[in-house]
mmCIF file of C-alpha atoms in Angstrom:
data_model
loop_
_atom_site.group_PDB
_atom_site.id
_atom_site.type_symbol
_atom_site.label_atom_id
_atom_site.label_comp_id
_atom_site.label_asym_id
_atom_site.label_seq_id
_atom_site.Cartn_x
_atom_site.Cartn_y
_atom_site.Cartn_z
ATOM 1 C CA MET A 1 7.702 -37.160 17.760
ATOM 2 C CA ALA A 2 8.706 -35.208 20.841
ATOM 3 C CA LYS A 3 8.103 -31.498 20.892
ATOM 4 C CA PRO A 4 11.170 -29.353 21.583
ATOM 5 C CA LYS A 5 11.087 -27.617 24.898
ATOM 6 C CA LYS A 6 10.665 -23.866 24.941
ATOM 7 C CA ASP A 7 13.879 -23.565 26.920
ATOM 8 C CA ASP A 8 15.851 -25.312 24.160
ATOM 9 C CA SER A 9 14.528 -23.041 21.422
ATOM 10 C CA SER A 10 15.057 -19.888 23.473
ATOM 11 C CA GLU A 11 18.623 -20.981 24.302
ATOM 12 C CA GLU A 12 19.296 -21.601 20.617
ATOM 13 C CA ALA A 13 17.878 -18.174 19.728
ATOM 14 C CA LYS A 14 20.065 -16.529 22.385
ATOM 15 C CA LYS A 15 23.109 -18.368 21.016
ATOM 16 C CA ILE A 16 22.360 -17.178 17.468
ATOM 17 C CA VAL A 17 21.899 -13.584 18.653
ATOM 18 C CA ASP A 18 25.146 -13.743 20.658
ATOM 19 C CA ASP A 19 27.029 -15.178 17.656
ATOM 20 C CA ALA A 20 25.695 -12.397 15.435
ATOM 21 C CA LYS A 21 26.680 -9.732 17.991
ATOM 22 C CA ASN A 22 30.162 -11.218 18.313
ATOM 23 C CA PHE A 23 30.584 -11.289 14.536
ATOM 24 C CA ILE A 24 29.478 -7.654 14.153
ATOM 25 C CA GLU A 25 31.688 -6.485 17.028
ATOM 26 C CA LYS A 26 34.686 -8.349 15.575
ATOM 27 C CA ALA A 27 34.070 -6.917 12.092
ATOM 28 C CA ILE A 28 33.781 -3.368 13.446
ATOM 29 C CA ALA A 29 36.943 -3.809 15.538
ATOM 30 C CA ASP A 30 38.818 -5.153 12.486
ATOM 31 C CA ILE A 31 37.662 -2.235 10.328
ATOM 32 C CA GLY A 32 38.523 0.267 13.053
ATOM 33 C CA SER A 33 42.122 -0.882 13.103
ATOM 34 C CA THR A 34 42.660 -0.399 9.343
ATOM 35 C CA SER A 35 43.665 2.732 7.466
ATOM 36 C CA ALA A 36 41.271 5.625 6.888
ATOM 37 C CA THR A 37 41.190 4.905 3.146
ATOM 38 C CA LYS A 38 40.151 1.297 3.702
ATOM 39 C CA GLN A 39 37.519 2.416 6.226
ATOM 40 C CA LEU A 40 36.167 4.927 3.712
ATOM 41 C CA ILE A 41 35.988 2.316 0.942
ATOM 42 C CA LEU A 42 34.371 -0.328 3.164
ATOM 43 C CA GLY A 43 31.893 2.197 4.615
ATOM 44 C CA THR A 44 30.923 3.493 1.180
ATOM 45 C CA ALA A 45 30.572 -0.006 -0.282
ATOM 46 C CA SER A 46 28.532 -1.347 2.625
ATOM 47 C CA GLY A 47 26.312 1.752 2.601
ATOM 48 C CA TRP A 48 25.734 1.446 -1.134
ATOM 49 C CA ILE A 49 24.917 -2.276 -0.846
ATOM 50 C CA THR A 50 22.524 -1.609 2.043
ATOM 51 C CA GLY A 51 20.806 1.193 0.122
ATOM 52 C CA PHE A 52 20.554 -0.919 -3.029
ATOM 53 C CA ILE A 53 19.024 -3.875 -1.177
ATOM 54 C CA THR A 54 16.639 -1.576 0.702
ATOM 55 C CA MET A 55 15.564 0.036 -2.579
ATOM 56 C CA LYS A 56 14.877 -3.359 -4.172
ATOM 57 C CA ILE A 57 12.938 -4.584 -1.144
ATOM 58 C CA GLY A 58 10.997 -1.300 -1.065
ATOM 59 C CA LYS A 59 10.089 -1.617 -4.730
ATOM 60 C CA LEU A 60 9.024 -5.208 -4.230
ATOM 61 C CA ALA A 61 6.868 -4.242 -1.245
ATOM 62 C CA ALA A 62 5.353 -1.298 -3.154
ATOM 63 C CA VAL A 63 4.498 -3.488 -6.148
ATOM 64 C CA GLY A 64 3.053 -6.160 -3.852
ATOM 65 C CA ILE A 65 0.914 -3.742 -1.866
ATOM 66 C CA GLY A 66 -0.105 -1.775 -4.962
ATOM 67 C CA GLY A 67 -0.984 -4.968 -6.808
ATOM 68 C CA GLY A 68 -3.045 -6.129 -3.857
ATOM 69 C CA VAL A 69 -4.950 -2.849 -3.767
ATOM 70 C CA ILE A 70 -5.586 -3.055 -7.513
ATOM 71 C CA LEU A 71 -6.811 -6.656 -7.264
ATOM 72 C CA LEU A 72 -9.066 -5.669 -4.374
ATOM 73 C CA HIS A 73 -10.467 -2.759 -6.391
ATOM 74 C CA VAL A 74 -11.030 -4.847 -9.528
ATOM 75 C CA ALA A 75 -12.637 -7.680 -7.552
ATOM 76 C CA SER A 76 -14.896 -5.155 -5.844
ATOM 77 C CA GLN A 77 -15.768 -3.479 -9.149
ATOM 78 C CA LYS A 78 -16.575 -6.815 -10.819
ATOM 79 C CA GLY A 79 -18.766 -7.879 -7.891
ATOM 80 C CA TYR A 80 -16.634 -10.802 -6.674
ATOM 81 C CA ILE A 81 -16.303 -9.245 -3.242
ATOM 82 C CA ASP A 82 -18.205 -6.585 -1.364
ATOM 83 C CA VAL A 83 -15.925 -4.128 0.416
ATOM 84 C CA ASN A 84 -17.355 -2.055 3.249
ATOM 85 C CA TRP A 85 -15.662 1.198 2.209
ATOM 86 C CA ASP A 86 -17.442 3.191 4.921
ATOM 87 C CA LYS A 87 -15.867 1.038 7.614
ATOM 88 C CA ILE A 88 -12.433 1.278 5.965
ATOM 89 C CA ASN A 89 -12.748 5.060 5.590
ATOM 90 C CA LYS A 90 -13.767 5.476 9.249
ATOM 91 C CA ARG A 91 -10.758 3.426 10.335
ATOM 92 C CA VAL A 92 -8.442 5.432 8.066
ATOM 93 C CA ASP A 93 -9.889 8.672 9.485
ATOM 94 C CA LYS A 94 -9.188 7.531 13.054
ATOM 95 C CA ILE A 95 -5.617 6.568 12.175
ATOM 96 C CA THR A 96 -5.096 9.837 10.278
ATOM 97 C CA ASP A 97 -6.413 11.847 13.226
ATOM 98 C CA LYS A 98 -4.120 9.962 15.588
ATOM 99 C CA ILE A 99 -1.073 10.558 13.367
ATOM 100 C CA GLU A 100 -1.957 14.233 12.943
ATOM 101 C CA LYS A 101 -2.317 14.626 16.704
ATOM 102 C CA GLU A 102 1.070 12.973 17.287
ATOM 103 C CA ALA A 103 2.778 15.020 14.562
ATOM 104 C CA THR A 104 1.306 18.461 15.265
ATOM 105 C CA GLY A 105 0.237 18.118 18.881
ATOM 106 C CA LYS A 106 -3.393 18.990 18.172
ATOM 107 C CA SER A 107 -6.370 17.063 16.834
ATOM 108 C CA PRO A 108 -8.195 18.115 13.694
ATOM 109 C CA ASP A 109 -11.032 20.491 14.490
ATOM 110 C CA TRP A 110 -14.693 19.711 13.941
ATOM 111 C CA PHE A 111 -14.778 21.651 10.663
ATOM 112 C CA ASP A 112 -12.195 19.280 9.119
ATOM 113 C CA LYS A 113 -14.210 16.283 10.281
ATOM 114 C CA VAL A 114 -17.455 17.710 8.879
ATOM 115 C CA GLU A 115 -15.722 18.517 5.592
ATOM 116 C CA ARG A 116 -14.409 14.943 5.382
ATOM 117 C CA PHE A 117 -17.885 13.550 6.178
ATOM 118 C CA VAL A 118 -19.616 15.691 3.524
ATOM 119 C CA ASP A 119 -16.940 14.851 0.966
ATOM 120 C CA ARG A 120 -17.444 11.108 1.547
ATOM 121 C CA LYS A 121 -21.226 11.422 1.268
ATOM 122 C CA LEU A 122 -20.885 13.372 -2.000
ATOM 123 C CA ASP A 123 -18.510 10.711 -3.351
ATOM 124 C CA LYS A 124 -21.011 8.014 -2.411
ATOM 125 C CA ALA A 125 -23.855 9.904 -4.132
ATOM 126 C CA GLU A 126 -21.687 10.376 -7.226
ATOM 127 C CA GLY A 127 -20.932 6.640 -7.262
ATOM 128 C CA LEU A 128 -24.611 5.775 -7.092
ATOM 129 C CA LEU A 129 -25.380 8.169 -9.952
ATOM 130 C CA LYS A 130 -22.576 6.670 -12.051
ATOM 131 C CA LYS A 131 -23.946 3.162 -11.470
ATOM 132 C CA LYS A 132 -27.373 4.287 -12.653
ATOM 133 C CA GLU A 133 -25.763 6.082 -15.611
ATOM 134 C CA HIS A 134 -23.942 2.872 -16.531
ATOM 135 C CA LYS A 135 -27.192 0.887 -16.431
ATOM 136 C CA VAL A 136 -28.928 3.469 -18.625
ATOM 137 C CA LYS A 137 -26.062 3.457 -21.137
ATOM 138 C CA HIS A 138 -26.092 -0.339 -21.189
ATOM 139 C CA TRP A 139 -29.850 -0.400 -21.787
ATOM 140 C CA TYR A 140 -29.539 2.271 -24.508
ATOM 141 C CA ASN A 141 -26.682 0.436 -26.271
ATOM 142 C CA ASN A 142 -28.645 -2.817 -26.199
ATOM 143 C CA PHE A 143 -31.733 -0.997 -27.470
ATOM 144 C CA ILE A 144 -30.021 0.541 -30.502
ATOM 145 C CA GLY A 145 -27.667 -2.424 -31.060
ATOM 146 C CA ASP A 146 -24.424 -0.551 -30.360
ATOM 147 C CA ASP A 147 -21.966 -3.137 -28.990
ATOM 148 C CA GLN A 148 -18.803 -1.051 -29.226
ATOM 149 C CA TYR A 149 -16.174 -1.224 -26.518
ATOM 150 C CA HIS A 150 -16.154 1.677 -24.063
ATOM 151 C CA ALA A 151 -13.263 2.204 -21.655
ATOM 152 C CA THR A 152 -14.250 2.526 -18.025
ATOM 153 C CA GLU A 153 -12.416 4.294 -15.208
ATOM 154 C CA THR A 154 -10.896 0.981 -14.162
ATOM 155 C CA HIS A 155 -9.431 0.420 -17.629
ATOM 156 C CA VAL A 156 -7.906 3.883 -17.667
ATOM 157 C CA PHE A 157 -6.525 3.416 -14.150
ATOM 158 C CA LEU A 158 -4.974 0.036 -14.937
ATOM 159 C CA ALA A 159 -3.417 1.294 -18.176
ATOM 160 C CA SER A 160 -1.909 4.320 -16.445
ATOM 161 C CA PHE A 161 -0.688 2.149 -13.552
ATOM 162 C CA VAL A 162 1.096 -0.248 -15.917
ATOM 163 C CA ALA A 163 2.617 2.686 -17.827
ATOM 164 C CA GLY A 164 3.784 4.322 -14.589
ATOM 165 C CA MET A 165 5.229 1.057 -13.329
ATOM 166 C CA ALA A 166 7.098 0.566 -16.619
ATOM 167 C CA ILE A 167 8.503 4.102 -16.446
ATOM 168 C CA GLY A 168 9.533 3.552 -12.822
ATOM 169 C CA LEU A 169 11.266 0.292 -13.648
ATOM 170 C CA LEU A 170 13.090 1.830 -16.596
ATOM 171 C CA CYS A 171 14.193 4.895 -14.612
ATOM 172 C CA GLY A 172 15.190 2.800 -11.595
ATOM 173 C CA LYS A 173 17.883 0.909 -13.504
#
């Protein structure tokens, strides 16, 4: 099987782009020569269709990304994967600082960075204490024979996420 040459594929791509440009230019010229009422109707309809499709694609992307984040969180919580949250947080901080500098023209000062650092360390300490608390509760429940179900933060989060998604889908119709 012979491989297609790069020149052939680039020529085909150029031809497709030129055909698309010609089609769009012809459509715009045709619409421009019609009455104002027809232009208004076509503009409104095409704008509505574009907005509708964009909204559906946006919802699909949001559900996909949100679902991926939830799966990542659940897999991390259950111990299937080990996520280096410190590395992710440092990367997010760098990106946030860069965006803030571009948006406002100045970088965050050292006090903001120290506050962020202390906040992360306190969150990490709280997480470690909660893990120990969970182990103690588990030992205590096994000791006294209490095998009742107890909702965790993940259960509450997932239930509220599903409820919010259902409300969003119902309101989006």
